[in-house]
Amino acid sequence: MEYRNEIPLGDQFAAAMDWWRDAGVDYEFSDEIVALLVDETEAEDPRPAAPAKVEAEKKPPEPKVKSADLPRDLAAFRDWWVGPDNPFANGHAARVAPIGKQGAPLMVITAMPEAEDRDSLLSGPQGRLVGNVLRAMGLDPNLAYFASALPCHTTLPDWDQMAADGLGSVIAHHVTLAKPQRVLLLGSKIPAVLGHNPAAPPDSFSAFADTPTLATFAPDRLLDHAHQRARLWKRLCQWTAPQ
């Protein structure tokens, strides 16, 4: 027997819509993405959006100290070194002045004074080690010029920041005023402060202008590591050997 649906097509469609509406579906859904927040009246620009205003490249801050602003003679520099205008001094520790005369056969620059230094630089075990090294080199410690890269003992110094603040210029200016025949740098961070390539070994720093220089570890590190003391002695022998 042939079955025929006597319900008109329009009524079938209305009934189907009512069924879906009763089921809670009252919106039309599509798999296509529709940009609901875009004004369709605006023409699309195929070009990429222009970048926001590029912020001007920031210039590095001016250093706190420039060599041109430092005292021009050694006595005045020493006064400035322990005075209130030295920005590299830690206010909680004693500021210790350099020792020695201009034109010394050797200028020893240690990273900082010892923790117990007050009236004299390198007055403790680090100083005894340095004194023994100089005597082994055949040099009277009383004839050497002793200085430090920092004016007072400092816990965990930020060498990178102090380099940006101009510490390297201060150290170099000090060497220029002291006019030593040779320089011994005791501190592996000092060469980078002076502008030496940080990626290069610190001991490859070999001269202040025309002044022969040897760089090694700070005295506290040398005291704790016998193999570093032995390595330093070998380098000192090579450094001071007649050419």
C-alpha positions as a printed Julia matrix, in Angstrom:
243×3 Matrix{Float64}:
   0.0    0.0    0.0
   1.39   3.39  -0.95
   1.97   5.76   1.99
   1.38   9.44   1.44
   1.98  12.21   4.02
  -1.08  14.42   3.92
   0.55  17.12   6.13
   1.55  20.15   4.05
   5.31  20.86   3.75
   4.95  24.22   5.51
   3.33  22.59   8.54
   6.09  19.96   8.61
   8.76  22.64   8.65
   6.98  24.59  11.41
   6.62  21.41  13.47
  10.33  20.64  13.08
  11.26  24.16  14.24
   8.94  23.84  17.23
  10.58  20.52  18.12
  14.07  22.0   18.07
  12.92  25.07  20.0
  11.37  22.86  22.69
  14.72  21.04  22.85
  16.46  24.32  23.72
  17.99  25.1   20.34
  16.89  28.61  19.5
  19.93  29.88  17.56
  21.39  29.06  14.19
  24.79  27.38  14.33
  27.44  27.19  11.64
  30.94  25.71  11.31
  32.18  28.88   9.65
  33.97  31.49  11.8
  32.14  34.8   11.94
  33.94  37.97  13.06
  31.17  39.36  15.23
  33.19  42.35  16.49
  34.32  43.58  13.07
  32.49  46.37  11.36
  31.66  44.83   8.0
  31.39  48.29   6.48
  35.13  48.77   6.9
  37.17  47.63   3.93
  39.78  45.05   4.7
  43.38  46.18   4.22
  45.58  43.28   3.07
  48.71  45.08   4.25
  50.04  44.17   7.7
  49.23  46.64  10.42
  51.87  49.26  10.97
  53.85  48.6   14.16
  53.23  50.8   17.16
  55.51  53.73  17.64
  58.97  52.33  18.19
  60.44  53.49  21.43
  63.72  55.27  20.92
  66.7   53.2   21.87
  67.59  53.96  25.44
  71.0   55.43  25.98
  73.06  53.92  28.79
  73.11  56.09  31.92
  76.03  58.41  32.45
  78.71  56.94  34.74
  78.84  58.32  38.25
  82.54  59.09  37.89
  84.58  60.23  34.9
  88.36  60.38  34.83
  88.21  64.05  33.81
  86.5   64.86  37.12
  89.1   63.12  39.3
  91.99  64.85  41.12
  95.02  65.38  38.95
  97.73  64.57  41.5
  98.29  61.48  43.62
  97.94  63.1   47.06
  94.62  64.7   46.18
  93.41  61.44  44.65
  94.15  59.57  47.89
  92.11  62.14  49.82
  89.23  61.71  47.38
  89.55  57.92  47.59
  88.75  57.81  51.32
  86.48  60.87  51.27
  82.68  61.17  51.13
  82.58  61.87  47.38
  83.79  58.41  46.41
  80.58  56.64  45.24
  82.14  53.18  45.41
  82.51  53.18  49.19
  80.26  51.07  51.38
  79.06  53.27  54.21
  79.27  50.44  56.74
  82.94  49.6   56.29
  86.2   51.47  56.83
  87.71  53.21  53.82
  91.36  52.33  53.46
  93.88  54.51  51.64
  96.55  53.16  49.26
 100.14  52.83  50.48
 103.38  53.59  48.68
 105.27  56.08  46.61
 104.87  57.2   43.04
 107.05  55.32  40.55
 107.23  52.09  42.58
 108.73  49.03  40.88
 105.41  47.22  41.41
 101.84  48.37  42.03
  99.66  45.7   43.66
  95.92  46.23  43.16
  93.77  43.91  45.23
  90.02  43.64  44.77
  89.2   45.22  48.14
  90.63  45.71  51.63
  90.51  42.81  54.04
  87.5   42.71  56.36
  89.61  43.75  59.37
  91.62  46.48  57.61
  91.33  49.87  59.29
  94.47  52.01  59.15
  96.48  49.94  56.69
  95.64  48.03  53.52
  96.21  44.24  53.53
  97.01  44.12  57.24
  95.85  40.51  57.76
  96.52  37.05  56.31
  95.97  38.21  52.72
  98.63  40.87  53.2
 101.07  38.32  54.62
 100.52  36.14  51.55
 101.14  39.07  49.18
 104.21  40.13  51.15
 105.65  36.61  50.91
 105.01  36.55  47.16
 106.86  39.85  46.71
 109.8   38.71  48.83
 109.98  35.49  46.82
 110.2   37.72  43.73
 113.16  39.49  45.34
 111.15  42.68  45.98
 110.95  44.42  49.35
 107.22  44.89  50.11
 108.03  48.32  51.55
 109.01  49.45  48.06
 105.75  48.38  46.43
 102.64  50.51  45.99
  99.51  48.86  47.42
  96.01  49.83  46.3
  92.54  48.31  46.04
  89.88  48.37  43.34
  87.27  49.24  45.99
  87.9   51.66  48.86
  86.43  49.36  51.53
  85.55  45.74  52.16
  82.29  44.96  50.34
  80.12  41.86  50.57
  79.12  40.5   47.14
  80.01  43.6   45.11
  78.12  44.14  41.85
  81.15  44.48  39.57
  79.07  44.91  36.42
  77.14  47.82  37.88
  80.27  49.45  39.26
  81.91  49.11  35.85
  78.94  50.95  34.35
  79.33  53.59  37.06
  82.92  54.28  35.99
  85.03  52.22  38.39
  87.34  51.15  35.57
  88.16  54.78  34.8
  88.98  55.38  38.46
  91.35  52.4   38.65
  93.06  53.36  35.38
  93.41  56.96  36.58
  94.99  55.74  39.81
  97.56  53.72  37.88
  98.34  56.74  35.7
  98.99  58.88  38.79
 101.01  56.21  40.62
 103.27  55.58  37.58
 104.46  52.07  38.58
 106.91  50.03  36.53
 104.64  46.95  36.71
 101.12  46.16  37.92
  99.9   43.02  39.7
  96.09  42.7   39.66
  94.7   40.48  42.41
  91.08  39.88  41.47
  89.61  37.99  38.51
  86.76  40.52  38.14
  89.02  43.55  37.76
  90.07  43.04  34.1
  86.43  43.12  32.93
  85.85  46.29  34.97
  88.78  47.79  33.07
  87.14  46.99  29.73
  88.76  43.61  29.06
  86.59  41.19  27.09
  84.51  39.31  29.72
  84.57  36.2   27.51
  88.38  36.14  27.54
  90.36  34.63  30.43
  91.11  37.34  33.04
  94.77  36.38  33.07
  95.03  37.39  29.4
  94.88  41.02  30.53
  98.52  41.98  30.15
  98.99  45.76  30.19
  97.77  49.11  31.46
  98.6   51.17  28.4
 102.38  50.54  28.23
 102.7   49.23  31.81
 103.22  45.44  31.97
 100.43  43.83  33.98
  99.74  40.39  35.39
  96.2   39.49  36.52
  95.3   36.64  38.85
  92.82  35.68  41.56
  92.1   37.73  44.66
  94.22  36.94  47.75
  91.38  35.13  49.56
  91.04  32.73  46.64
  94.8   32.19  46.53
  94.83  31.4   50.25
  92.17  28.72  49.78
  93.68  27.01  46.71
  97.27  25.78  46.74
  97.22  24.91  43.04
  96.3   28.52  42.2
  99.26  29.75  44.26
 101.55  27.35  42.4
 100.16  28.52  39.07
 100.65  32.16  40.07
 104.26  31.51  41.05
 104.98  29.92  37.68
 103.44  32.88  35.87
 105.35  35.36  38.02
 108.64  33.63  37.16
 107.82  33.9   33.46
 106.62  37.49  33.84
 109.78  38.71  35.59
 112.3   36.63  33.64
 114.89  38.7   31.76
 113.93  39.2   28.14
